[in-house]
Amino acid sequence: MAGVLAFLAAVLGVWAGGFPLSFYNDFPIAGWHWVSLLGPYNEHLVRDFGATMLALLVFTVWAWRTPTVEKLRVTGWAWLVFSVVHFLWHMLHLGVFTTAHKVGNVIALALILGLAVLLVVPDRKDDIKGHS
């Protein structure tokens, strides 16, 4: 779980932080416009999202590479705080999307939220042994 979240944070963080206009126009793939449909371009906002992802990446890699139950739970809570707010905002702004893109948004955001929840749940022994 931590490994998947780290990968997602790296991709999103580098893309939004380093190439904010491309992220705005092309996320999740060219032609889908999941970000640009939600309002005018704001470089500061997109770069801040990228920076948030990169900060979560650092934290997640640290917990994943030297795992303890406590580190994985705290990392899960950090992701959960971000993911709940992000998920709820997007659920309230799905009206601009086609049905297929609404479903895609919900699935993508729920996946990250679900992975965060899994890091928070009590038994993390398998993650500590296997570096999920």
mmCIF file of C-alpha atoms in Angstrom:
data_model
loop_
_atom_site.group_PDB
_atom_site.id
_atom_site.type_symbol
_atom_site.label_atom_id
_atom_site.label_comp_id
_atom_site.label_asym_id
_atom_site.label_seq_id
_atom_site.Cartn_x
_atom_site.Cartn_y
_atom_site.Cartn_z
ATOM 1 C CA MET A 1 0.000 0.000 0.000
ATOM 2 C CA ALA A 2 2.705 2.461 0.949
ATOM 3 C CA GLY A 3 4.596 1.612 -2.229
ATOM 4 C CA VAL A 4 1.574 2.349 -4.417
ATOM 5 C CA LEU A 5 0.939 5.635 -2.610
ATOM 6 C CA ALA A 6 4.613 6.572 -2.998
ATOM 7 C CA PHE A 7 4.463 5.869 -6.728
ATOM 8 C CA LEU A 8 1.297 7.946 -7.151
ATOM 9 C CA ALA A 9 2.769 10.786 -5.099
ATOM 10 C CA ALA A 10 5.935 10.768 -7.221
ATOM 11 C CA VAL A 11 4.064 10.880 -10.530
ATOM 12 C CA LEU A 12 1.539 13.497 -9.423
ATOM 13 C CA GLY A 13 4.115 15.551 -7.522
ATOM 14 C CA VAL A 14 6.636 15.781 -10.329
ATOM 15 C CA TRP A 15 3.960 16.414 -12.944
ATOM 16 C CA ALA A 16 1.981 19.071 -11.041
ATOM 17 C CA GLY A 17 4.986 20.632 -9.329
ATOM 18 C CA GLY A 18 7.306 20.668 -12.311
ATOM 19 C CA PHE A 19 4.892 21.010 -15.211
ATOM 20 C CA PRO A 20 1.788 22.711 -13.810
ATOM 21 C CA LEU A 21 0.276 23.820 -17.129
ATOM 22 C CA SER A 22 0.606 20.314 -18.552
ATOM 23 C CA PHE A 23 -0.993 18.880 -15.404
ATOM 24 C CA TYR A 24 -3.825 21.407 -15.664
ATOM 25 C CA ASN A 25 -4.482 20.673 -19.341
ATOM 26 C CA ASP A 26 -3.727 16.967 -19.568
ATOM 27 C CA PHE A 27 -4.490 15.214 -16.260
ATOM 28 C CA PRO A 28 -5.037 12.259 -16.129
ATOM 29 C CA ILE A 29 -4.348 11.828 -19.862
ATOM 30 C CA ALA A 30 -4.446 14.245 -22.774
ATOM 31 C CA GLY A 31 -7.984 15.055 -23.831
ATOM 32 C CA TRP A 32 -9.731 14.212 -20.544
ATOM 33 C CA HIS A 33 -9.361 17.651 -18.877
ATOM 34 C CA TRP A 34 -10.135 16.520 -15.315
ATOM 35 C CA VAL A 35 -8.445 19.612 -13.858
ATOM 36 C CA SER A 36 -9.103 22.243 -16.516
ATOM 37 C CA LEU A 37 -12.863 21.667 -16.385
ATOM 38 C CA LEU A 38 -12.874 22.739 -12.730
ATOM 39 C CA GLY A 39 -11.901 26.368 -13.186
ATOM 40 C CA PRO A 40 -9.325 28.744 -14.630
ATOM 41 C CA TYR A 41 -5.640 27.899 -14.542
ATOM 42 C CA ASN A 42 -3.865 28.851 -11.334
ATOM 43 C CA GLU A 43 -0.167 28.001 -11.418
ATOM 44 C CA HIS A 44 0.207 28.558 -7.682
ATOM 45 C CA LEU A 45 -2.603 26.144 -6.843
ATOM 46 C CA VAL A 46 -1.329 23.426 -9.184
ATOM 47 C CA ARG A 47 2.257 23.755 -7.919
ATOM 48 C CA ASP A 48 1.016 23.636 -4.316
ATOM 49 C CA PHE A 49 -0.787 20.378 -5.095
ATOM 50 C CA GLY A 50 2.456 19.056 -6.591
ATOM 51 C CA ALA A 51 4.410 20.150 -3.526
ATOM 52 C CA THR A 52 1.876 18.429 -1.265
ATOM 53 C CA MET A 53 2.324 15.219 -3.237
ATOM 54 C CA LEU A 54 6.116 15.490 -3.042
ATOM 55 C CA ALA A 55 5.942 16.057 0.731
ATOM 56 C CA LEU A 56 3.705 12.998 1.084
ATOM 57 C CA LEU A 57 6.185 11.113 -1.107
ATOM 58 C CA VAL A 58 9.084 11.870 1.254
ATOM 59 C CA PHE A 59 7.052 10.848 4.274
ATOM 60 C CA THR A 60 5.694 7.709 2.602
ATOM 61 C CA VAL A 61 9.081 6.510 1.334
ATOM 62 C CA TRP A 62 10.569 7.006 4.795
ATOM 63 C CA ALA A 63 7.813 4.898 6.383
ATOM 64 C CA TRP A 64 7.957 2.299 3.614
ATOM 65 C CA ARG A 65 11.762 1.891 3.683
ATOM 66 C CA THR A 66 12.066 1.715 7.486
ATOM 67 C CA PRO A 67 8.624 0.456 8.451
ATOM 68 C CA THR A 68 7.172 0.278 11.906
ATOM 69 C CA VAL A 69 3.515 0.011 12.789
ATOM 70 C CA GLU A 70 3.611 3.568 14.118
ATOM 71 C CA LYS A 71 5.280 5.042 11.014
ATOM 72 C CA LEU A 72 2.863 3.309 8.664
ATOM 73 C CA ARG A 73 -0.163 4.425 10.684
ATOM 74 C CA VAL A 74 0.997 8.033 10.890
ATOM 75 C CA THR A 75 1.706 7.999 7.156
ATOM 76 C CA GLY A 76 -1.755 6.553 6.601
ATOM 77 C CA TRP A 77 -3.296 9.332 8.697
ATOM 78 C CA ALA A 78 -1.398 11.976 6.714
ATOM 79 C CA TRP A 79 -2.726 10.508 3.469
ATOM 80 C CA LEU A 80 -6.182 10.163 4.995
ATOM 81 C CA VAL A 81 -6.363 13.830 6.017
ATOM 82 C CA PHE A 82 -5.389 14.889 2.503
ATOM 83 C CA SER A 83 -7.551 12.281 0.765
ATOM 84 C CA VAL A 84 -10.758 12.940 2.686
ATOM 85 C CA VAL A 85 -10.662 16.664 1.940
ATOM 86 C CA HIS A 86 -9.662 16.083 -1.684
ATOM 87 C CA PHE A 87 -12.265 13.352 -2.194
ATOM 88 C CA LEU A 88 -15.103 15.382 -0.677
ATOM 89 C CA TRP A 89 -14.279 18.491 -2.714
ATOM 90 C CA HIS A 90 -14.287 16.509 -5.935
ATOM 91 C CA MET A 91 -17.513 14.687 -5.056
ATOM 92 C CA LEU A 92 -19.197 18.072 -4.733
ATOM 93 C CA HIS A 93 -17.902 19.219 -8.138
ATOM 94 C CA LEU A 94 -18.605 16.265 -10.440
ATOM 95 C CA GLY A 95 -21.279 18.130 -12.419
ATOM 96 C CA VAL A 96 -18.870 19.293 -15.132
ATOM 97 C CA PHE A 97 -17.959 15.743 -16.155
ATOM 98 C CA THR A 98 -19.597 13.154 -18.378
ATOM 99 C CA THR A 99 -20.884 10.048 -16.616
ATOM 100 C CA ALA A 100 -17.811 8.020 -17.580
ATOM 101 C CA HIS A 101 -15.476 10.709 -16.236
ATOM 102 C CA LYS A 102 -17.544 11.027 -13.053
ATOM 103 C CA VAL A 103 -17.065 7.299 -12.487
ATOM 104 C CA GLY A 104 -13.342 7.601 -13.254
ATOM 105 C CA ASN A 105 -12.940 10.460 -10.778
ATOM 106 C CA VAL A 106 -14.755 8.585 -8.025
ATOM 107 C CA ILE A 107 -12.760 5.392 -8.572
ATOM 108 C CA ALA A 108 -9.388 7.162 -8.751
ATOM 109 C CA LEU A 109 -10.008 9.258 -5.651
ATOM 110 C CA ALA A 110 -11.577 6.376 -3.710
ATOM 111 C CA LEU A 111 -8.546 4.194 -4.486
ATOM 112 C CA ILE A 112 -6.191 6.658 -2.816
ATOM 113 C CA LEU A 113 -8.590 7.086 0.083
ATOM 114 C CA GLY A 114 -8.872 3.317 0.479
ATOM 115 C CA LEU A 115 -5.106 2.818 0.479
ATOM 116 C CA ALA A 116 -4.802 5.478 3.178
ATOM 117 C CA VAL A 117 -7.414 3.698 5.297
ATOM 118 C CA LEU A 118 -5.569 0.403 4.896
ATOM 119 C CA LEU A 119 -2.393 1.978 6.271
ATOM 120 C CA VAL A 120 -4.293 3.212 9.319
ATOM 121 C CA VAL A 121 -5.949 -0.105 10.250
ATOM 122 C CA PRO A 122 -4.446 -1.971 13.192
ATOM 123 C CA ASP A 123 -2.457 -4.968 11.901
ATOM 124 C CA ARG A 124 0.543 -3.834 9.872
ATOM 125 C CA LYS A 125 2.881 -6.802 10.501
ATOM 126 C CA ASP A 126 2.714 -7.927 6.869
ATOM 127 C CA ASP A 127 3.698 -4.454 5.663
ATOM 128 C CA ILE A 128 6.655 -4.367 8.010
ATOM 129 C CA LYS A 129 7.923 -7.744 6.748
ATOM 130 C CA GLY A 130 7.037 -7.264 3.077
ATOM 131 C CA HIS A 131 7.382 -3.487 2.567
ATOM 132 C CA SER A 132 4.031 -3.350 0.704
#
